Amino acid sequence: MIAFLYRALTDIGAWPVRAWLQLRAWRGKEERLRLGERRGVTQIPRPPGKLIWCHAASVGESTAVLPLITQLQQRDGVAVLLTTGTASSARIMAERLPENVIHQFAPWDRRAWISRFLDHWQPDLAVRMESEVWPNTIQALRDGGVPVAVISGRLSDATVSGWQRAKGFAGHVFGSVNLVLAQSDDHAARFSALGAPDVEVGGNLKLASGALPVPPRALAALRSAVGDRPVWLAASTHPGEDEIAFDTHLALKQKIGALLTVVAPRHPQGRDDIEGAAKARGLRSALRSRRELPGAETDVYVADTFGELGVLFSIAPVVFMGKSLTAHGGQNPLEPLHFGCAVVFGPHMENFEDLAPAMTARGIAVQIDTPQALANTVEDLLQNELARTTMNEAGNKLLEDGVSILDVTLKAMDDLLSKTTTHPEPHSDGR
């Protein structure tokens, strides 16, 4: 009954979903000229040979799957299609995807749109990142005989509880997944509890992600502007965390001379509110979106652009990762490690429920629970180079684990792909 209701609701929901997508496009959260891809419409022909369809929800997941994609697309006769669900991930993938890898926006989980997508692309293997298990999509792949792998798999207890309210439905959906490579034993147990037949622990693929790109000219210009000022960065902040960063600056500016606070909001569309919050505190700000650089008089530098965290990590020895103090979930705490940063995050790291405790236990990161604790920690780390060096050395050891995780994942994908047969010549009519 649940399966019937879900399919019926998604079938009759075409026009509400179209209107919702148009609204998102108006708000800058979708690319208006590519909305057809959400319905499985494309003008790009399917490449010949075997095709691996990789799907990642947003920026963090798509960045994490890049090393795997890079390896897979080097196989003879193999092409890779990546779908993502956000405009920000599409912009970043446009810059970072290997040559010849195709990007599309993920089709909405409606049977007619999924069928159109699959009829055109005819994937030989579907790879889903983390928790991207959508019922109609999984069913269509199963009906088409396409093997499905969930890699770097994770499920929260709340998600499992939700699925278990409809055990039969969950068993049918998760039972259609051929292989799950879970991030940890706990996540593996959750997938098994929902009916996934073949579950192994493969690790967190985010550990295999390389350093974010750093354009040399952009870095040189920013370093020249900053000079030898002490700097800390509040990265991927969510509403409320920008204000906390500004208050931290006010608390520390008398203790740490010439302090520069850099704020990189997760959603730059809120730049006006962020700039207003700085002004209300009497702080002088500069905005990167206006091509401004911090001057000697700048208190806070608002880096309200996309895809430049690598540059910011390069100049900030101490980094607070957002969506962890006033919002829940957390942002990827591994990214700053590649740049030798000391990492700080708040209490709400649900998206990294295994990784965050491991990082704190190994002395790689500091977890705080109040704005005052953030100010105290930033002050301590900025003034203690030895502590930062110790944290960085421990972080490098953690990143070394990523090599084996990528190898395990790659072998599993090769094994699944070897069991598929070569597809006939593809459609090229843009259906």
GROMACS .gro file of C-alpha atoms in nm:
model
  431
    1MET     CA    1   0.000   0.000   0.000
    2ILE     CA    2   0.280   0.245   0.088
    3ALA     CA    3   0.454   0.171  -0.242
    4PHE     CA    4   0.128   0.230  -0.432
    5LEU     CA    5   0.065   0.560  -0.252
    6TYR     CA    6   0.420   0.683  -0.310
    7ARG     CA    7   0.406   0.606  -0.681
    8ALA     CA    8   0.059   0.757  -0.714
    9LEU     CA    9   0.160   1.078  -0.538
   10THR     CA   10   0.475   1.119  -0.747
   11ASP     CA   11   0.278   1.040  -1.064
   12ILE     CA   12   0.011   1.304  -1.003
   13GLY     CA   13   0.257   1.556  -0.862
   14ALA     CA   14   0.410   1.659  -1.195
   15TRP     CA   15   0.266   2.010  -1.209
   16PRO     CA   16   0.329   2.099  -0.843
   17VAL     CA   17   0.688   1.980  -0.885
   18ARG     CA   18   0.728   2.183  -1.205
   19ALA     CA   19   0.601   2.493  -1.022
   20TRP     CA   20   0.832   2.424  -0.729
   21LEU     CA   21   1.132   2.389  -0.961
   22GLN     CA   22   1.042   2.718  -1.131
   23LEU     CA   23   1.027   2.885  -0.791
   24ARG     CA   24   1.367   2.741  -0.701
   25ALA     CA   25   1.504   2.871  -1.031
   26TRP     CA   26   1.368   3.217  -0.953
   27ARG     CA   27   1.550   3.200  -0.619
   28GLY     CA   28   1.874   3.097  -0.789
   29LYS     CA   29   1.864   2.740  -0.657
   30GLU     CA   30   1.809   2.583  -1.000
   31GLU     CA   31   1.947   2.662  -1.344
   32ARG     CA   32   1.645   2.777  -1.542
   33LEU     CA   33   1.782   2.670  -1.881
   34ARG     CA   34   1.844   2.318  -1.751
   35LEU     CA   35   1.514   2.250  -1.575
   36GLY     CA   36   1.432   1.991  -1.841
   37GLU     CA   37   1.702   1.767  -1.698
   38ARG     CA   38   1.491   1.736  -1.384
   39ARG     CA   39   1.235   1.563  -1.607
   40GLY     CA   40   1.493   1.341  -1.776
   41VAL     CA   41   1.513   1.561  -2.087
   42THR     CA   42   1.852   1.617  -2.248
   43GLN     CA   43   2.008   1.705  -2.582
   44ILE     CA   44   2.339   1.536  -2.503
   45PRO     CA   45   2.385   1.200  -2.678
   46ARG     CA   46   2.475   0.891  -2.484
   47PRO     CA   47   2.839   0.797  -2.543
   48PRO     CA   48   2.911   0.451  -2.687
   49GLY     CA   49   3.025   0.159  -2.473
   50LYS     CA   50   2.956   0.100  -2.107
   51LEU     CA   51   2.819   0.390  -1.903
   52ILE     CA   52   2.846   0.430  -1.526
   53TRP     CA   53   2.588   0.662  -1.374
   54CYS     CA   54   2.714   0.822  -1.051
   55HIS     CA   55   2.477   1.028  -0.841
   56ALA     CA   56   2.570   1.264  -0.557
   57ALA     CA   57   2.329   1.496  -0.380
   58SER     CA   58   2.527   1.816  -0.341
   59VAL     CA   59   2.870   1.977  -0.324
   60GLY     CA   60   3.023   1.762  -0.052
   61GLU     CA   61   2.913   1.431  -0.199
   62SER     CA   62   3.005   1.523  -0.556
   63THR     CA   63   3.349   1.639  -0.444
   64ALA     CA   64   3.398   1.313  -0.254
   65VAL     CA   65   3.314   1.098  -0.555
   66LEU     CA   66   3.553   1.283  -0.788
   67PRO     CA   67   3.858   1.058  -0.721
   68LEU     CA   68   3.647   0.751  -0.801
   69ILE     CA   69   3.510   0.910  -1.119
   70THR     CA   70   3.862   1.004  -1.228
   71GLN     CA   71   3.971   0.641  -1.200
   72LEU     CA   72   3.660   0.490  -1.359
   73GLN     CA   73   3.660   0.711  -1.667
   74GLN     CA   74   4.013   0.594  -1.748
   75ARG     CA   75   3.883   0.240  -1.812
   76ASP     CA   76   3.879   0.144  -2.181
   77GLY     CA   77   3.532   0.165  -2.328
   78VAL     CA   78   3.380   0.318  -2.013
   79ALA     CA   79   3.206   0.656  -1.991
   80VAL     CA   80   3.082   0.828  -1.675
   81LEU     CA   81   2.770   1.036  -1.619
   82LEU     CA   82   2.742   1.236  -1.294
   83THR     CA   83   2.412   1.373  -1.169
   84THR     CA   84   2.377   1.613  -0.878
   85GLY     CA   85   2.084   1.790  -0.719
   86THR     CA   86   2.195   2.149  -0.658
   87ALA     CA   87   2.297   2.448  -0.866
   88SER     CA   88   2.606   2.503  -0.650
   89SER     CA   89   2.730   2.150  -0.711
   90ALA     CA   90   2.676   2.194  -1.086
   91ARG     CA   91   2.888   2.509  -1.088
   92ILE     CA   92   3.172   2.342  -0.900
   93MET     CA   93   3.157   2.024  -1.109
   94ALA     CA   94   3.176   2.233  -1.426
   95GLU     CA   95   3.523   2.336  -1.312
   96ARG     CA   96   3.645   2.014  -1.156
   97LEU     CA   97   3.505   1.719  -1.352
   98PRO     CA   98   3.757   1.529  -1.567
   99GLU     CA   99   3.733   1.582  -1.940
  100ASN     CA  100   3.461   1.380  -2.113
  101VAL     CA  101   3.262   1.318  -1.794
  102ILE     CA  102   2.903   1.432  -1.849
  103HIS     CA  103   2.710   1.626  -1.585
  104GLN     CA  104   2.331   1.639  -1.564
  105PHE     CA  105   2.089   1.747  -1.297
  106ALA     CA  106   1.929   1.447  -1.130
  107PRO     CA  107   1.581   1.363  -1.255
  108TRP     CA  108   1.304   1.398  -0.999
  109ASP     CA  109   1.189   1.065  -0.853
  110ARG     CA  110   0.881   1.037  -1.072
  111ARG     CA  111   0.836   0.722  -1.280
  112ALA     CA  112   0.780   0.888  -1.618
  113TRP     CA  113   1.080   1.118  -1.576
  114ILE     CA  114   1.307   0.841  -1.449
  115SER     CA  115   1.200   0.617  -1.738
  116ARG     CA  116   1.282   0.892  -1.989
  117PHE     CA  117   1.622   0.941  -1.827
  118LEU     CA  118   1.707   0.570  -1.825
  119ASP     CA  119   1.572   0.509  -2.175
  120HIS     CA  120   1.814   0.770  -2.305
  121TRP     CA  121   2.126   0.703  -2.097
  122GLN     CA  122   2.094   0.323  -2.059
  123PRO     CA  123   2.347   0.297  -1.775
  124ASP     CA  124   2.530  -0.029  -1.715
  125LEU     CA  125   2.593   0.049  -1.347
  126ALA     CA  126   2.430   0.296  -1.107
  127VAL     CA  127   2.643   0.429  -0.821
  128ARG     CA  128   2.467   0.623  -0.545
  129MET     CA  129   2.656   0.828  -0.286
  130GLU     CA  130   2.579   0.799   0.086
  131SER     CA  131   2.199   0.785   0.136
  132GLU     CA  132   2.059   0.860  -0.211
  133VAL     CA  133   1.809   0.574  -0.222
  134TRP     CA  134   1.495   0.693  -0.403
  135PRO     CA  135   1.215   0.436  -0.444
  136ASN     CA  136   1.103   0.494  -0.803
  137THR     CA  137   1.460   0.529  -0.926
  138ILE     CA  138   1.575   0.209  -0.754
  139GLN     CA  139   1.271   0.020  -0.883
  140ALA     CA  140   1.328   0.139  -1.241
  141LEU     CA  141   1.694   0.037  -1.225
  142ARG     CA  142   1.597  -0.305  -1.094
  143ASP     CA  143   1.335  -0.351  -1.365
  144GLY     CA  144   1.597  -0.260  -1.624
  145GLY     CA  145   1.849  -0.506  -1.487
  146VAL     CA  146   2.095  -0.230  -1.392
  147PRO     CA  147   2.305  -0.317  -1.084
  148VAL     CA  148   2.296  -0.055  -0.808
  149ALA     CA  149   2.575   0.021  -0.560
  150VAL     CA  150   2.553   0.259  -0.265
  151ILE     CA  151   2.902   0.377  -0.174
  152SER     CA  152   3.020   0.565   0.135
  153GLY     CA  153   2.678   0.465   0.262
  154ARG     CA  154   2.531   0.629   0.568
  155LEU     CA  155   2.188   0.635   0.731
  156SER     CA  156   2.085   0.816   1.046
  157ASP     CA  157   1.881   0.646   1.318
  158ALA     CA  158   1.595   0.883   1.237
  159THR     CA  159   1.602   0.780   0.870
  160VAL     CA  160   1.598   0.413   0.962
  161SER     CA  161   1.307   0.468   1.200
  162GLY     CA  162   1.114   0.639   0.923
  163TRP     CA  163   1.171   0.356   0.678
  164GLN     CA  164   1.082   0.093   0.938
  165ARG     CA  165   0.731   0.234   0.966
  166ALA     CA  166   0.683   0.072   0.625
  167LYS     CA  167   0.898  -0.239   0.653
  168GLY     CA  168   0.763  -0.407   0.342
  169PHE     CA  169   0.825  -0.101   0.130
  170ALA     CA  170   1.172  -0.056   0.278
  171GLY     CA  171   1.257  -0.420   0.220
  172HIS     CA  172   1.155  -0.396  -0.143
  173VAL     CA  173   1.356  -0.076  -0.205
  174PHE     CA  174   1.672  -0.164  -0.015
  175GLY     CA  175   1.648  -0.525  -0.124
  176SER     CA  176   1.691  -0.402  -0.481
  177VAL     CA  177   2.034  -0.254  -0.406
  178ASN     CA  178   2.305  -0.497  -0.516
  179LEU     CA  179   2.586  -0.372  -0.295
  180VAL     CA  180   2.631  -0.127  -0.007
  181LEU     CA  181   2.976  -0.008   0.098
  182ALA     CA  182   2.896   0.159   0.429
  183GLN     CA  183   3.103   0.418   0.611
  184SER     CA  184   3.115   0.220   0.936
  185ASP     CA  185   2.983  -0.086   1.119
  186ASP     CA  186   2.692   0.117   1.259
  187HIS     CA  187   2.585   0.238   0.915
  188ALA     CA  188   2.627  -0.113   0.774
  189ALA     CA  189   2.392  -0.249   1.042
  190ARG     CA  190   2.130   0.013   0.951
  191PHE     CA  191   2.137  -0.079   0.582
  192SER     CA  192   2.110  -0.447   0.671
  193ALA     CA  193   1.817  -0.378   0.902
  194LEU     CA  194   1.630  -0.223   0.609
  195GLY     CA  195   1.684  -0.525   0.388
  196ALA     CA  196   1.997  -0.454   0.183
  197PRO     CA  197   2.125  -0.803   0.090
  198ASP     CA  198   2.499  -0.739   0.049
  199VAL     CA  199   2.648  -0.487   0.292
  200GLU     CA  200   3.016  -0.433   0.359
  201VAL     CA  201   3.214  -0.165   0.541
  202GLY     CA  202   3.404   0.033   0.280
  203GLY     CA  203   3.479   0.354   0.473
  204ASN     CA  204   3.406   0.720   0.417
  205LEU     CA  205   3.504   0.817   0.064
  206LYS     CA  206   3.544   1.177   0.173
  207LEU     CA  207   3.879   1.065   0.318
  208ALA     CA  208   3.995   0.997  -0.037
  209SER     CA  209   3.911   1.345  -0.164
  210GLY     CA  210   4.216   1.546  -0.260
  211ALA     CA  211   4.278   1.905  -0.165
  212LEU     CA  212   4.041   2.167  -0.303
  213PRO     CA  213   4.176   2.362  -0.601
  214VAL     CA  214   4.375   2.678  -0.535
  215PRO     CA  215   4.418   2.924  -0.827
  216PRO     CA  216   4.771   3.065  -0.783
  217ARG     CA  217   4.684   3.422  -0.880
  218ALA     CA  218   4.389   3.441  -0.645
  219LEU     CA  219   4.598   3.304  -0.360
  220ALA     CA  220   4.889   3.538  -0.427
  221ALA     CA  221   4.658   3.842  -0.432
  222LEU     CA  222   4.487   3.746  -0.108
  223ARG     CA  223   4.813   3.663   0.070
  224SER     CA  224   4.958   3.995  -0.034
  225ALA     CA  225   4.652   4.178   0.098
  226VAL     CA  226   4.653   3.990   0.430
  227GLY     CA  227   5.027   4.013   0.489
  228ASP     CA  228   5.131   3.886   0.831
  229ARG     CA  229   4.799   3.956   1.005
  230PRO     CA  230   4.662   3.674   1.226
  231VAL     CA  231   4.366   3.518   1.044
  232TRP     CA  232   4.091   3.273   1.125
  233LEU     CA  233   3.811   3.149   0.900
  234ALA     CA  234   3.447   3.063   0.965
  235ALA     CA  235   3.375   2.836   0.668
  236SER     CA  236   3.042   2.729   0.517
  237THR     CA  237   2.848   2.921   0.779
  238HIS     CA  238   2.470   2.906   0.814
  239PRO     CA  239   2.235   3.177   0.948
  240GLY     CA  240   2.335   3.278   1.298
  241GLU     CA  241   2.692   3.157   1.267
  242ASP     CA  242   2.807   3.467   1.080
  243GLU     CA  243   2.695   3.682   1.372
  244ILE     CA  244   2.876   3.451   1.614
  245ALA     CA  245   3.192   3.489   1.406
  246PHE     CA  246   3.160   3.868   1.425
  247ASP     CA  247   3.107   3.853   1.801
  248THR     CA  248   3.414   3.631   1.827
  249HIS     CA  249   3.610   3.897   1.642
  250LEU     CA  250   3.490   4.164   1.882
  251ALA     CA  251   3.590   3.948   2.179
  252LEU     CA  252   3.939   3.886   2.043
  253LYS     CA  253   4.039   4.206   1.866
  254GLN     CA  254   4.176   4.364   2.185
  255LYS     CA  255   4.374   4.050   2.267
  256ILE     CA  256   4.508   3.970   1.920
  257GLY     CA  257   4.623   4.279   1.740
  258ALA     CA  258   4.535   4.328   1.371
  259LEU     CA  259   4.309   4.020   1.377
  260LEU     CA  260   4.129   3.944   1.049
  261THR     CA  261   3.812   3.734   1.055
  262VAL     CA  262   3.710   3.570   0.729
  263VAL     CA  263   3.353   3.447   0.685
  264ALA     CA  264   3.259   3.220   0.393
  265PRO     CA  265   2.878   3.176   0.398
  266ARG     CA  266   2.739   2.851   0.265
  267HIS     CA  267   2.469   3.045   0.080
  268PRO     CA  268   2.617   3.372  -0.051
  269GLN     CA  269   2.272   3.502  -0.146
  270GLY     CA  270   2.245   3.627   0.212
  271ARG     CA  271   2.542   3.863   0.172
  272ASP     CA  272   2.336   4.176   0.238
  273ASP     CA  273   2.219   4.047   0.575
  274ILE     CA  274   2.572   3.936   0.661
  275GLU     CA  275   2.720   4.271   0.569
  276GLY     CA  276   2.447   4.443   0.769
  277ALA     CA  277   2.523   4.229   1.075
  278ALA     CA  278   2.889   4.332   1.057
  279LYS     CA  279   2.799   4.699   1.020
  280ALA     CA  280   2.560   4.680   1.316
  281ARG     CA  281   2.855   4.573   1.531
  282GLY     CA  282   3.072   4.856   1.410
  283LEU     CA  283   3.293   4.621   1.209
  284ARG     CA  284   3.445   4.728   0.879
  285SER     CA  285   3.389   4.466   0.611
  286ALA     CA  286   3.498   4.390   0.256
  287LEU     CA  287   3.312   4.160   0.015
  288ARG     CA  288   3.487   3.921  -0.221
  289SER     CA  289   3.192   3.923  -0.463
  290ARG     CA  290   3.270   4.292  -0.524
  291ARG     CA  291   3.630   4.194  -0.600
  292GLU     CA  292   3.743   4.366  -0.283
  293LEU     CA  293   4.047   4.253  -0.087
  294PRO     CA  294   4.092   4.308   0.286
  295GLY     CA  295   4.280   4.624   0.366
  296ALA     CA  296   4.464   4.714   0.683
  297GLU     CA  297   4.144   4.866   0.823
  298THR     CA  298   3.922   4.565   0.738
  299ASP     CA  299   3.787   4.375   1.039
  300VAL     CA  300   3.591   4.105   0.859
  301TYR     CA  301   3.629   3.973   0.506
  302VAL     CA  302   3.311   3.820   0.364
  303ALA     CA  303   3.410   3.562   0.104
  304ASP     CA  304   3.068   3.540  -0.060
  305THR     CA  305   3.172   3.349  -0.373
  306PHE     CA  306   3.155   2.985  -0.481
  307GLY     CA  307   3.438   2.737  -0.512
  308GLU     CA  308   3.711   2.933  -0.334
  309LEU     CA  309   3.742   2.754  -0.003
  310GLY     CA  310   4.083   2.617  -0.107
  311VAL     CA  311   4.216   2.972  -0.132
  312LEU     CA  312   4.069   3.063   0.206
  313PHE     CA  313   4.199   2.751   0.380
  314SER     CA  314   4.545   2.840   0.246
  315ILE     CA  315   4.561   3.165   0.442
  316ALA     CA  316   4.380   3.066   0.764
  317PRO     CA  317   4.563   2.851   1.022
  318VAL     CA  318   4.243   2.812   1.228
  319VAL     CA  319   3.909   2.715   1.072
  320PHE     CA  320   3.562   2.680   1.221
  321MET     CA  321   3.335   2.457   1.009
  322GLY     CA  322   2.978   2.582   0.996
  323LYS     CA  323   2.634   2.424   1.010
  324SER     CA  324   2.741   2.287   1.345
  325LEU     CA  325   2.663   2.558   1.602
  326THR     CA  326   2.329   2.718   1.512
  327ALA     CA  327   2.232   2.462   1.247
  328HIS     CA  328   2.247   2.082   1.244
  329GLY     CA  329   2.445   1.842   1.028
  330GLY     CA  330   2.790   1.994   0.997
  331GLN     CA  331   3.007   2.065   0.693
  332ASN     CA  332   3.297   1.848   0.579
  333PRO     CA  333   3.568   1.882   0.848
  334LEU     CA  334   3.824   1.699   0.633
  335GLU     CA  335   3.867   1.970   0.371
  336PRO     CA  336   4.077   2.206   0.588
  337LEU     CA  337   4.315   1.923   0.686
  338HIS     CA  338   4.475   1.926   0.341
  339PHE     CA  339   4.591   2.281   0.413
  340GLY     CA  340   4.735   2.226   0.759
  341CYS     CA  341   4.449   2.403   0.936
  342ALA     CA  342   4.348   2.349   1.296
  343VAL     CA  343   3.980   2.251   1.279
  344VAL     CA  344   3.700   2.357   1.515
  345PHE     CA  345   3.334   2.259   1.491
  346GLY     CA  346   3.020   2.280   1.699
  347PRO     CA  347   2.809   2.011   1.868
  348HIS     CA  348   2.580   1.937   1.572
  349MET     CA  349   2.787   1.712   1.344
  350GLU     CA  350   2.516   1.458   1.260
  351ASN     CA  351   2.634   1.424   0.899
  352PHE     CA  352   2.971   1.309   1.033
  353GLU     CA  353   2.862   1.110   1.336
  354ASP     CA  354   3.156   0.870   1.306
  355LEU     CA  355   3.417   1.107   1.171
  356ALA     CA  356   3.370   1.397   1.414
  357PRO     CA  357   3.426   1.191   1.733
  358ALA     CA  358   3.723   1.019   1.571
  359MET     CA  359   3.880   1.353   1.485
  360THR     CA  360   3.838   1.489   1.837
  361ALA     CA  361   3.959   1.165   1.997
  362ARG     CA  362   4.274   1.169   1.785
  363GLY     CA  363   4.344   1.533   1.860
  364ILE     CA  364   4.274   1.645   1.502
  365ALA     CA  365   3.987   1.880   1.585
  366VAL     CA  366   3.829   2.066   1.876
  367GLN     CA  367   3.455   2.046   1.936
  368ILE     CA  368   3.291   2.342   2.108
  369ASP     CA  369   2.932   2.396   2.221
  370THR     CA  370   2.894   2.769   2.283
  371PRO     CA  371   2.997   3.097   2.115
  372GLN     CA  372   3.218   3.175   2.415
  373ALA     CA  373   3.394   2.841   2.377
  374LEU     CA  374   3.451   2.922   2.009
  375ALA     CA  375   3.617   3.253   2.099
  376ASN     CA  376   3.836   3.087   2.361
  377THR     CA  377   3.941   2.808   2.126
  378VAL     CA  378   4.020   3.039   1.835
  379GLU     CA  379   4.230   3.254   2.067
  380ASP     CA  380   4.420   2.953   2.205
  381LEU     CA  381   4.492   2.804   1.865
  382LEU     CA  382   4.597   3.129   1.702
  383GLN     CA  383   4.851   3.182   1.978
  384ASN     CA  384   4.977   2.822   2.001
  385GLU     CA  385   5.167   2.715   1.690
  386LEU     CA  386   5.282   2.390   1.855
  387ALA     CA  387   4.922   2.282   1.916
  388ARG     CA  388   4.834   2.355   1.553
  389THR     CA  389   5.133   2.155   1.430
  390THR     CA  390   5.037   1.857   1.646
  391MET     CA  391   4.679   1.867   1.514
  392ASN     CA  392   4.805   1.887   1.156
  393GLU     CA  393   5.032   1.583   1.195
  394ALA     CA  394   4.744   1.379   1.335
  395GLY     CA  395   4.522   1.497   1.049
  396ASN     CA  396   4.772   1.385   0.787
  397LYS     CA  397   4.767   1.033   0.933
  398LEU     CA  398   4.389   1.024   0.906
  399LEU     CA  399   4.397   1.135   0.542
  400GLU     CA  400   4.631   0.847   0.458
  401ASP     CA  401   4.342   0.608   0.525
  402GLY     CA  402   4.167   0.747   0.217
  403VAL     CA  403   4.400   0.565  -0.023
  404SER     CA  404   4.282   0.221   0.089
  405ILE     CA  405   3.917   0.331   0.095
  406LEU     CA  406   3.938   0.442  -0.267
  407ASP     CA  407   4.106   0.115  -0.365
  408VAL     CA  408   3.834  -0.092  -0.198
  409THR     CA  409   3.558   0.111  -0.363
  410LEU     CA  410   3.719   0.101  -0.705
  411LYS     CA  411   3.765  -0.277  -0.695
  412ALA     CA  412   3.400  -0.326  -0.599
  413MET     CA  413   3.284  -0.108  -0.889
  414ASP     CA  414   3.511  -0.291  -1.133
  415ASP     CA  415   3.371  -0.624  -1.012
  416LEU     CA  416   3.012  -0.510  -1.066
  417LEU     CA  417   3.091  -0.361  -1.405
  418SER     CA  418   3.264  -0.678  -1.522
  419LYS     CA  419   2.937  -0.868  -1.478
  420THR     CA  420   2.747  -0.641  -1.717
  421THR     CA  421   2.722  -0.682  -2.091
  422THR     CA  422   2.804  -0.418  -2.350
  423HIS     CA  423   2.506  -0.204  -2.443
  424PRO     CA  424   2.388  -0.168  -2.802
  425GLU     CA  425   2.450   0.158  -2.983
  426PRO     CA  426   2.282   0.435  -2.781
  427HIS     CA  427   2.008   0.675  -2.871
  428SER     CA  428   2.137   1.015  -2.983
  429ASP     CA  429   1.811   1.196  -3.042
  430GLY     CA  430   1.812   1.385  -2.712
  431ARG     CA  431   1.502   1.213  -2.577
   0.00000   0.00000   0.00000
